[in-house]
Amino acid sequence: MSVAKKDYKRITTKSLIDMKANGEKISMLTAYDYTMAKIVDSAGIDVILVGDSASNVMAGHETTLPITLDQMIYHASSVVRATERALVVVDLPFGSYQSDPKEALRSAIRIMKESGGHAVKLEGGKEIKESIKKILNAGIPVMGHLGLTPQSIYKFGTYTVRAKEEAEADKLVEDAQLLERLGCFALVLEKIPAHLAQKVAQSIAIPVIGIGAGGGVDGQVLVIHDMLGMNKEFSPRFLRRYMDLYQGMTTAISQYVADVKSSDFPNEKEQY
């Protein structure tokens, strides 16, 4: 059933909760720099995630672990300057919140003050509840993240689907309900069975945004470099490529090289 979309001039955390209540799906993409964020925002995206996936797609690291808080603030501030409509959510990077709730609060405050971001995202459930409470008590909106949590990759040992077994699935449902009770405004579920993700979405009032979690949730998120086809190495089942920018950019750059070598560029019209 199609749902009439409300024209939001600026997306807020309340907007997302209203969207879920009204049955309107939430669109979310990553961005890490001013130019890309400007395009994503003007295209009508609801949420821009300044993800710690910048560690992979911007810096070339194998995991998300190496990116620092200073680097996240740099990327987030670039995105915020470009954004007029979307809600900007910023990942707290590995090591900035897990062990010490006071450190978590300091990290979140730095992101909000120095980048101008609108909310922060943390990976985990019960084990980080004190950090979440500390941040929320300071008035900073928090988005949760359960399922495959890439900051814990060395604990899991693999990027395979999570929560296929009953015990882990039960814990995920409990954690999702806990995050709602604590006051999180939304939740990302990554790479879990679709039936479980739908169960979670139906069991809580806050929006559930999926990545590899099926269509029964309240919205979807993808990494911008993946959905535009800039990344050829990453091809999970859940990824739909909307363009093949890798091939398009390679062709354009190769043509530029050829034109420079042949003295075709610049021509007379391209000179002063």
PDB file of C-alpha atoms in Angstrom:
ATOM      1  CA  MET A   1       0.000   0.000   0.000  1.00  0.00           C
ATOM      2  CA  SER A   2       1.421   3.380  -0.992  1.00  0.00           C
ATOM      3  CA  VAL A   3       1.686   6.034   1.672  1.00  0.00           C
ATOM      4  CA  ALA A   4       1.481   9.778   1.098  1.00  0.00           C
ATOM      5  CA  LYS A   5       4.813  11.354   1.918  1.00  0.00           C
ATOM      6  CA  LYS A   6       4.910  14.391   4.156  1.00  0.00           C
ATOM      7  CA  ASP A   7       7.098  17.227   2.883  1.00  0.00           C
ATOM      8  CA  TYR A   8       9.715  17.632   5.614  1.00  0.00           C
ATOM      9  CA  LYS A   9      11.836  20.759   5.265  1.00  0.00           C
ATOM     10  CA  ARG A  10      14.253  19.394   7.877  1.00  0.00           C
ATOM     11  CA  ILE A  11      14.352  15.818   9.115  1.00  0.00           C
ATOM     12  CA  THR A  12      14.583  15.407  12.880  1.00  0.00           C
ATOM     13  CA  THR A  13      14.559  12.412  15.200  1.00  0.00           C
ATOM     14  CA  LYS A  14      10.824  13.044  15.676  1.00  0.00           C
ATOM     15  CA  SER A  15      10.328  13.026  11.910  1.00  0.00           C
ATOM     16  CA  LEU A  16      11.664   9.467  11.757  1.00  0.00           C
ATOM     17  CA  ILE A  17       9.357   8.286  14.544  1.00  0.00           C
ATOM     18  CA  ASP A  18       6.429   9.941  12.737  1.00  0.00           C
ATOM     19  CA  MET A  19       7.441   8.215   9.491  1.00  0.00           C
ATOM     20  CA  LYS A  20       7.297   4.823  11.182  1.00  0.00           C
ATOM     21  CA  ALA A  21       3.918   5.615  12.729  1.00  0.00           C
ATOM     22  CA  ASN A  22       2.593   6.705   9.316  1.00  0.00           C
ATOM     23  CA  GLY A  23       4.029   3.696   7.467  1.00  0.00           C
ATOM     24  CA  GLU A  24       6.500   5.762   5.422  1.00  0.00           C
ATOM     25  CA  LYS A  25       9.808   4.021   4.752  1.00  0.00           C
ATOM     26  CA  ILE A  26      13.016   5.825   5.794  1.00  0.00           C
ATOM     27  CA  SER A  27      15.897   6.254   3.345  1.00  0.00           C
ATOM     28  CA  MET A  28      19.464   6.444   4.664  1.00  0.00           C
ATOM     29  CA  LEU A  29      22.872   6.577   2.937  1.00  0.00           C
ATOM     30  CA  THR A  30      26.417   7.222   4.046  1.00  0.00           C
ATOM     31  CA  ALA A  31      28.453  10.273   3.061  1.00  0.00           C
ATOM     32  CA  TYR A  32      31.888  11.394   4.200  1.00  0.00           C
ATOM     33  CA  ASP A  33      32.644  14.657   2.366  1.00  0.00           C
ATOM     34  CA  TYR A  34      31.022  17.950   1.393  1.00  0.00           C
ATOM     35  CA  THR A  35      30.508  17.303  -2.319  1.00  0.00           C
ATOM     36  CA  MET A  36      28.953  13.868  -1.952  1.00  0.00           C
ATOM     37  CA  ALA A  37      26.783  14.970   0.967  1.00  0.00           C
ATOM     38  CA  LYS A  38      25.502  17.934  -1.067  1.00  0.00           C
ATOM     39  CA  ILE A  39      24.345  15.582  -3.817  1.00  0.00           C
ATOM     40  CA  VAL A  40      22.842  13.029  -1.428  1.00  0.00           C
ATOM     41  CA  ASP A  41      20.966  15.691   0.535  1.00  0.00           C
ATOM     42  CA  SER A  42      19.587  17.432  -2.560  1.00  0.00           C
ATOM     43  CA  ALA A  43      18.326  14.064  -3.880  1.00  0.00           C
ATOM     44  CA  GLY A  44      15.956  13.863  -0.911  1.00  0.00           C
ATOM     45  CA  ILE A  45      17.592  11.358   1.441  1.00  0.00           C
ATOM     46  CA  ASP A  46      16.123  11.297   4.944  1.00  0.00           C
ATOM     47  CA  VAL A  47      19.233  10.390   6.955  1.00  0.00           C
ATOM     48  CA  ILE A  48      22.925  10.746   6.157  1.00  0.00           C
ATOM     49  CA  LEU A  49      25.158   8.449   8.164  1.00  0.00           C
ATOM     50  CA  VAL A  50      28.736   9.599   8.586  1.00  0.00           C
ATOM     51  CA  GLY A  51      29.813   6.031   9.091  1.00  0.00           C
ATOM     52  CA  ASP A  52      33.033   4.624  10.449  1.00  0.00           C
ATOM     53  CA  SER A  53      32.950   2.773   7.122  1.00  0.00           C
ATOM     54  CA  ALA A  54      35.015   5.801   6.052  1.00  0.00           C
ATOM     55  CA  SER A  55      37.862   3.718   7.455  1.00  0.00           C
ATOM     56  CA  ASN A  56      37.272   1.274   4.587  1.00  0.00           C
ATOM     57  CA  VAL A  57      36.092   3.305   1.614  1.00  0.00           C
ATOM     58  CA  MET A  58      37.984   6.561   2.241  1.00  0.00           C
ATOM     59  CA  ALA A  59      41.184   5.357   3.896  1.00  0.00           C
ATOM     60  CA  GLY A  60      41.526   1.805   2.564  1.00  0.00           C
ATOM     61  CA  HIS A  61      41.669  -0.015   5.900  1.00  0.00           C
ATOM     62  CA  GLU A  62      40.512  -3.622   6.093  1.00  0.00           C
ATOM     63  CA  THR A  63      38.227  -2.902   9.070  1.00  0.00           C
ATOM     64  CA  THR A  64      36.469   0.059  10.687  1.00  0.00           C
ATOM     65  CA  LEU A  65      38.665  -0.131  13.781  1.00  0.00           C
ATOM     66  CA  PRO A  66      41.544   2.230  12.828  1.00  0.00           C
ATOM     67  CA  ILE A  67      39.501   5.400  12.270  1.00  0.00           C
ATOM     68  CA  THR A  68      39.889   7.936  15.080  1.00  0.00           C
ATOM     69  CA  LEU A  69      37.494  10.321  16.772  1.00  0.00           C
ATOM     70  CA  ASP A  70      39.318  13.298  15.236  1.00  0.00           C
ATOM     71  CA  GLN A  71      38.931  11.781  11.777  1.00  0.00           C
ATOM     72  CA  MET A  72      35.227  11.128  12.329  1.00  0.00           C
ATOM     73  CA  ILE A  73      34.760  14.746  13.388  1.00  0.00           C
ATOM     74  CA  TYR A  74      36.569  15.914  10.245  1.00  0.00           C
ATOM     75  CA  HIS A  75      34.303  13.857   7.976  1.00  0.00           C
ATOM     76  CA  ALA A  76      31.155  14.781   9.896  1.00  0.00           C
ATOM     77  CA  SER A  77      31.847  18.514   9.844  1.00  0.00           C
ATOM     78  CA  SER A  78      32.304  18.348   6.061  1.00  0.00           C
ATOM     79  CA  VAL A  79      28.952  16.585   5.684  1.00  0.00           C
ATOM     80  CA  VAL A  80      27.080  18.934   8.022  1.00  0.00           C
ATOM     81  CA  ARG A  81      28.218  21.980   6.025  1.00  0.00           C
ATOM     82  CA  ALA A  82      26.613  20.480   2.925  1.00  0.00           C
ATOM     83  CA  THR A  83      23.321  19.378   4.451  1.00  0.00           C
ATOM     84  CA  GLU A  84      20.094  21.363   4.470  1.00  0.00           C
ATOM     85  CA  ARG A  85      17.380  18.707   4.897  1.00  0.00           C
ATOM     86  CA  ALA A  86      18.728  15.355   6.069  1.00  0.00           C
ATOM     87  CA  LEU A  87      19.341  14.262   9.646  1.00  0.00           C
ATOM     88  CA  VAL A  88      23.092  13.713  10.085  1.00  0.00           C
ATOM     89  CA  VAL A  89      24.033  10.766  12.310  1.00  0.00           C
ATOM     90  CA  VAL A  90      27.690  10.208  13.199  1.00  0.00           C
ATOM     91  CA  ASP A  91      29.268   6.914  14.247  1.00  0.00           C
ATOM     92  CA  LEU A  92      31.211   6.893  17.483  1.00  0.00           C
ATOM     93  CA  PRO A  93      34.419   5.065  16.463  1.00  0.00           C
ATOM     94  CA  PHE A  94      35.877   1.986  18.088  1.00  0.00           C
ATOM     95  CA  GLY A  95      37.466   2.697  21.465  1.00  0.00           C
ATOM     96  CA  SER A  96      35.625   5.956  22.092  1.00  0.00           C
ATOM     97  CA  TYR A  97      32.707   4.592  24.138  1.00  0.00           C
ATOM     98  CA  GLN A  98      32.879   0.859  24.944  1.00  0.00           C
ATOM     99  CA  SER A  99      34.760   0.725  28.231  1.00  0.00           C
ATOM    100  CA  ASP A 100      34.016   3.983  30.036  1.00  0.00           C
ATOM    101  CA  PRO A 101      30.655   5.822  30.067  1.00  0.00           C
ATOM    102  CA  LYS A 102      32.435   9.092  30.894  1.00  0.00           C
ATOM    103  CA  GLU A 103      34.705   8.655  27.879  1.00  0.00           C
ATOM    104  CA  ALA A 104      31.635   7.857  25.790  1.00  0.00           C
ATOM    105  CA  LEU A 105      30.012  11.115  26.869  1.00  0.00           C
ATOM    106  CA  ARG A 106      33.176  13.103  26.148  1.00  0.00           C
ATOM    107  CA  SER A 107      33.373  11.546  22.681  1.00  0.00           C
ATOM    108  CA  ALA A 108      29.727  12.261  21.904  1.00  0.00           C
ATOM    109  CA  ILE A 109      30.005  15.852  23.118  1.00  0.00           C
ATOM    110  CA  ARG A 110      33.055  16.417  20.907  1.00  0.00           C
ATOM    111  CA  ILE A 111      31.168  15.125  17.869  1.00  0.00           C
ATOM    112  CA  MET A 112      28.143  17.313  18.547  1.00  0.00           C
ATOM    113  CA  LYS A 113      30.137  20.471  19.349  1.00  0.00           C
ATOM    114  CA  GLU A 114      32.932  20.188  16.788  1.00  0.00           C
ATOM    115  CA  SER A 115      31.073  18.700  13.808  1.00  0.00           C
ATOM    116  CA  GLY A 116      27.537  20.020  14.255  1.00  0.00           C
ATOM    117  CA  GLY A 117      26.111  16.521  13.790  1.00  0.00           C
ATOM    118  CA  HIS A 118      22.560  15.854  14.933  1.00  0.00           C
ATOM    119  CA  ALA A 119      22.950  12.448  16.612  1.00  0.00           C
ATOM    120  CA  VAL A 120      25.460   9.681  17.295  1.00  0.00           C
ATOM    121  CA  LYS A 121      25.339   5.935  16.604  1.00  0.00           C
ATOM    122  CA  LEU A 122      26.785   3.222  18.844  1.00  0.00           C
ATOM    123  CA  GLU A 123      27.186  -0.511  18.242  1.00  0.00           C
ATOM    124  CA  GLY A 124      25.930  -2.929  20.899  1.00  0.00           C
ATOM    125  CA  GLY A 125      23.173  -3.583  23.408  1.00  0.00           C
ATOM    126  CA  LYS A 126      23.190  -4.429  27.104  1.00  0.00           C
ATOM    127  CA  GLU A 127      26.988  -4.337  27.350  1.00  0.00           C
ATOM    128  CA  ILE A 128      27.098  -0.604  26.505  1.00  0.00           C
ATOM    129  CA  LYS A 129      23.869   0.512  28.189  1.00  0.00           C
ATOM    130  CA  GLU A 130      25.683   2.716  30.744  1.00  0.00           C
ATOM    131  CA  SER A 131      27.416   4.607  27.936  1.00  0.00           C
ATOM    132  CA  ILE A 132      24.109   5.068  26.120  1.00  0.00           C
ATOM    133  CA  LYS A 133      22.408   6.317  29.294  1.00  0.00           C
ATOM    134  CA  LYS A 134      25.216   8.792  29.949  1.00  0.00           C
ATOM    135  CA  ILE A 135      24.993  10.223  26.432  1.00  0.00           C
ATOM    136  CA  LEU A 136      21.201  10.395  26.442  1.00  0.00           C
ATOM    137  CA  ASN A 137      21.187  12.108  29.845  1.00  0.00           C
ATOM    138  CA  ALA A 138      23.252  14.882  28.267  1.00  0.00           C
ATOM    139  CA  GLY A 139      20.525  15.463  25.684  1.00  0.00           C
ATOM    140  CA  ILE A 140      22.358  13.850  22.774  1.00  0.00           C
ATOM    141  CA  PRO A 141      20.193  11.653  20.505  1.00  0.00           C
ATOM    142  CA  VAL A 142      21.428   8.074  20.104  1.00  0.00           C
ATOM    143  CA  MET A 143      20.836   5.594  17.286  1.00  0.00           C
ATOM    144  CA  GLY A 144      21.552   1.962  18.181  1.00  0.00           C
ATOM    145  CA  HIS A 145      23.154  -0.731  16.030  1.00  0.00           C
ATOM    146  CA  LEU A 146      22.668  -4.487  16.503  1.00  0.00           C
ATOM    147  CA  GLY A 147      23.268  -7.677  14.551  1.00  0.00           C
ATOM    148  CA  LEU A 148      26.545  -7.660  12.675  1.00  0.00           C
ATOM    149  CA  THR A 149      28.538  -4.968  14.457  1.00  0.00           C
ATOM    150  CA  PRO A 150      31.699  -4.381  12.395  1.00  0.00           C
ATOM    151  CA  GLN A 151      33.646  -2.883  15.321  1.00  0.00           C
ATOM    152  CA  SER A 152      33.474  -6.364  16.886  1.00  0.00           C
ATOM    153  CA  ILE A 153      34.758  -8.191  13.798  1.00  0.00           C
ATOM    154  CA  TYR A 154      37.697  -9.769  15.614  1.00  0.00           C
ATOM    155  CA  LYS A 155      35.291 -11.116  18.241  1.00  0.00           C
ATOM    156  CA  PHE A 156      32.996 -12.608  15.591  1.00  0.00           C
ATOM    157  CA  GLY A 157      35.829 -13.648  13.257  1.00  0.00           C
ATOM    158  CA  THR A 158      33.593 -13.314  10.195  1.00  0.00           C
ATOM    159  CA  TYR A 159      31.156 -10.977   8.437  1.00  0.00           C
ATOM    160  CA  THR A 160      28.558 -13.731   8.078  1.00  0.00           C
ATOM    161  CA  VAL A 161      24.863 -13.372   8.957  1.00  0.00           C
ATOM    162  CA  ARG A 162      24.251 -12.926  12.686  1.00  0.00           C
ATOM    163  CA  ALA A 163      21.493 -14.181  15.014  1.00  0.00           C
ATOM    164  CA  LYS A 164      20.638 -17.330  13.068  1.00  0.00           C
ATOM    165  CA  GLU A 165      20.665 -19.378  16.267  1.00  0.00           C
ATOM    166  CA  GLU A 166      17.869 -19.048  18.834  1.00  0.00           C
ATOM    167  CA  ALA A 167      19.995 -17.809  21.748  1.00  0.00           C
ATOM    168  CA  GLU A 168      21.591 -14.985  19.757  1.00  0.00           C
ATOM    169  CA  ALA A 169      18.239 -14.089  18.182  1.00  0.00           C
ATOM    170  CA  ASP A 170      16.589 -13.869  21.603  1.00  0.00           C
ATOM    171  CA  LYS A 171      19.392 -11.634  22.877  1.00  0.00           C
ATOM    172  CA  LEU A 172      19.038  -9.364  19.840  1.00  0.00           C
ATOM    173  CA  VAL A 173      15.310  -8.904  20.489  1.00  0.00           C
ATOM    174  CA  GLU A 174      15.994  -8.187  24.158  1.00  0.00           C
ATOM    175  CA  ASP A 175      18.726  -5.696  23.264  1.00  0.00           C
ATOM    176  CA  ALA A 176      16.473  -3.912  20.769  1.00  0.00           C
ATOM    177  CA  GLN A 177      13.748  -3.526  23.382  1.00  0.00           C
ATOM    178  CA  LEU A 178      16.341  -2.342  25.902  1.00  0.00           C
ATOM    179  CA  LEU A 179      17.619   0.326  23.502  1.00  0.00           C
ATOM    180  CA  GLU A 180      14.062   1.581  23.058  1.00  0.00           C
ATOM    181  CA  ARG A 181      13.526   1.708  26.835  1.00  0.00           C
ATOM    182  CA  LEU A 182      16.786   3.587  27.337  1.00  0.00           C
ATOM    183  CA  GLY A 183      15.594   6.262  24.910  1.00  0.00           C
ATOM    184  CA  CYS A 184      17.303   5.589  21.573  1.00  0.00           C
ATOM    185  CA  PHE A 185      15.368   7.222  18.742  1.00  0.00           C
ATOM    186  CA  ALA A 186      16.143   4.561  16.108  1.00  0.00           C
ATOM    187  CA  LEU A 187      18.015   1.332  15.519  1.00  0.00           C
ATOM    188  CA  VAL A 188      20.116  -0.161  12.711  1.00  0.00           C
ATOM    189  CA  LEU A 189      19.964  -3.924  12.192  1.00  0.00           C
ATOM    190  CA  GLU A 190      22.797  -5.310  10.075  1.00  0.00           C
ATOM    191  CA  LYS A 191      22.930  -8.653   8.284  1.00  0.00           C
ATOM    192  CA  ILE A 192      20.386 -10.702  10.223  1.00  0.00           C
ATOM    193  CA  PRO A 193      17.551 -12.984   9.010  1.00  0.00           C
ATOM    194  CA  ALA A 194      14.670 -11.019   7.494  1.00  0.00           C
ATOM    195  CA  HIS A 195      12.011 -12.688   9.657  1.00  0.00           C
ATOM    196  CA  LEU A 196      13.900 -11.726  12.826  1.00  0.00           C
ATOM    197  CA  ALA A 197      14.373  -8.127  11.684  1.00  0.00           C
ATOM    198  CA  GLN A 198      10.655  -7.843  10.955  1.00  0.00           C
ATOM    199  CA  LYS A 199       9.859  -9.261  14.393  1.00  0.00           C
ATOM    200  CA  VAL A 200      12.078  -6.630  16.004  1.00  0.00           C
ATOM    201  CA  ALA A 201      10.548  -3.806  13.963  1.00  0.00           C
ATOM    202  CA  GLN A 202       7.060  -4.878  14.981  1.00  0.00           C
ATOM    203  CA  SER A 203       7.992  -5.213  18.658  1.00  0.00           C
ATOM    204  CA  ILE A 204       9.267  -1.659  19.190  1.00  0.00           C
ATOM    205  CA  ALA A 205       7.898   1.802  18.426  1.00  0.00           C
ATOM    206  CA  ILE A 206      11.183   3.364  17.291  1.00  0.00           C
ATOM    207  CA  PRO A 207      12.255   3.065  13.630  1.00  0.00           C
ATOM    208  CA  VAL A 208      14.346   0.063  12.604  1.00  0.00           C
ATOM    209  CA  ILE A 209      16.636   0.649   9.630  1.00  0.00           C
ATOM    210  CA  GLY A 210      18.080  -2.397   7.945  1.00  0.00           C
ATOM    211  CA  ILE A 211      21.168  -3.274   5.960  1.00  0.00           C
ATOM    212  CA  GLY A 212      20.951  -6.860   4.856  1.00  0.00           C
ATOM    213  CA  ALA A 213      17.926  -7.297   7.131  1.00  0.00           C
ATOM    214  CA  GLY A 214      15.135  -7.692   4.584  1.00  0.00           C
ATOM    215  CA  GLY A 215      12.179  -5.515   3.674  1.00  0.00           C
ATOM    216  CA  GLY A 216      10.077  -5.903   6.802  1.00  0.00           C
ATOM    217  CA  VAL A 217      11.816  -3.068   8.640  1.00  0.00           C
ATOM    218  CA  ASP A 218      11.110   0.669   8.629  1.00  0.00           C
ATOM    219  CA  GLY A 219      13.904   1.824   6.347  1.00  0.00           C
ATOM    220  CA  GLN A 220      17.113   0.921   4.557  1.00  0.00           C
ATOM    221  CA  VAL A 221      20.736   2.077   4.615  1.00  0.00           C
ATOM    222  CA  LEU A 222      23.606   1.400   2.215  1.00  0.00           C
ATOM    223  CA  VAL A 223      27.160   2.657   1.852  1.00  0.00           C
ATOM    224  CA  ILE A 224      27.136   5.257  -0.936  1.00  0.00           C
ATOM    225  CA  HIS A 225      30.271   3.892  -2.622  1.00  0.00           C
ATOM    226  CA  ASP A 226      28.681   0.440  -2.810  1.00  0.00           C
ATOM    227  CA  MET A 227      25.279   1.443  -4.210  1.00  0.00           C
ATOM    228  CA  LEU A 228      26.876   3.714  -6.839  1.00  0.00           C
ATOM    229  CA  GLY A 229      29.143   0.905  -7.999  1.00  0.00           C
ATOM    230  CA  MET A 230      32.406   2.645  -7.106  1.00  0.00           C
ATOM    231  CA  ASN A 231      33.484  -0.437  -5.161  1.00  0.00           C
ATOM    232  CA  LYS A 232      33.963  -3.606  -7.229  1.00  0.00           C
ATOM    233  CA  GLU A 233      35.290  -5.866  -4.469  1.00  0.00           C
ATOM    234  CA  PHE A 234      32.195  -5.853  -2.233  1.00  0.00           C
ATOM    235  CA  SER A 235      29.191  -7.825  -3.517  1.00  0.00           C
ATOM    236  CA  PRO A 236      26.964  -9.109  -0.690  1.00  0.00           C
ATOM    237  CA  ARG A 237      23.475 -10.394  -1.485  1.00  0.00           C
ATOM    238  CA  PHE A 238      21.789  -7.351   0.052  1.00  0.00           C
ATOM    239  CA  LEU A 239      23.595  -4.803  -2.151  1.00  0.00           C
ATOM    240  CA  ARG A 240      21.764  -3.312  -5.130  1.00  0.00           C
ATOM    241  CA  ARG A 241      24.039  -1.275  -7.389  1.00  0.00           C
ATOM    242  CA  TYR A 242      22.174   1.667  -8.881  1.00  0.00           C
ATOM    243  CA  MET A 243      25.076   2.745 -11.117  1.00  0.00           C
ATOM    244  CA  ASP A 244      28.410   1.438 -12.358  1.00  0.00           C
ATOM    245  CA  LEU A 245      30.512   4.478 -11.511  1.00  0.00           C
ATOM    246  CA  TYR A 246      33.687   2.393 -11.410  1.00  0.00           C
ATOM    247  CA  GLN A 247      33.422   1.690 -15.129  1.00  0.00           C
ATOM    248  CA  GLY A 248      32.092   5.146 -15.975  1.00  0.00           C
ATOM    249  CA  MET A 249      34.868   6.937 -14.110  1.00  0.00           C
ATOM    250  CA  THR A 250      37.554   4.637 -15.491  1.00  0.00           C
ATOM    251  CA  THR A 251      36.366   5.326 -19.038  1.00  0.00           C
ATOM    252  CA  ALA A 252      36.248   9.091 -18.462  1.00  0.00           C
ATOM    253  CA  ILE A 253      39.716   9.226 -16.873  1.00  0.00           C
ATOM    254  CA  SER A 254      41.212   7.053 -19.601  1.00  0.00           C
ATOM    255  CA  GLN A 255      39.747   9.392 -22.221  1.00  0.00           C
ATOM    256  CA  TYR A 256      41.188  12.409 -20.380  1.00  0.00           C
ATOM    257  CA  VAL A 257      44.636  10.805 -20.355  1.00  0.00           C
ATOM    258  CA  ALA A 258      44.374  10.075 -24.075  1.00  0.00           C
ATOM    259  CA  ASP A 259      43.224  13.640 -24.861  1.00  0.00           C
ATOM    260  CA  VAL A 260      46.096  15.176 -22.887  1.00  0.00           C
ATOM    261  CA  LYS A 261      48.676  12.879 -24.505  1.00  0.00           C
ATOM    262  CA  SER A 262      47.384  13.680 -28.001  1.00  0.00           C
ATOM    263  CA  SER A 263      47.152  17.442 -27.315  1.00  0.00           C
ATOM    264  CA  ASP A 264      43.408  17.291 -28.002  1.00  0.00           C
ATOM    265  CA  PHE A 265      42.792  18.833 -24.559  1.00  0.00           C
ATOM    266  CA  PRO A 266      42.609  21.744 -24.224  1.00  0.00           C
ATOM    267  CA  ASN A 267      41.288  22.836 -27.612  1.00  0.00           C
ATOM    268  CA  GLU A 268      40.965  26.437 -28.797  1.00  0.00           C
ATOM    269  CA  LYS A 269      37.578  26.936 -27.121  1.00  0.00           C
ATOM    270  CA  GLU A 270      39.000  25.731 -23.781  1.00  0.00           C
ATOM    271  CA  GLN A 271      41.737  28.372 -23.627  1.00  0.00           C
ATOM    272  CA  TYR A 272      41.841  32.080 -22.673  1.00  0.00           C
TER     273      TYR A 272
END
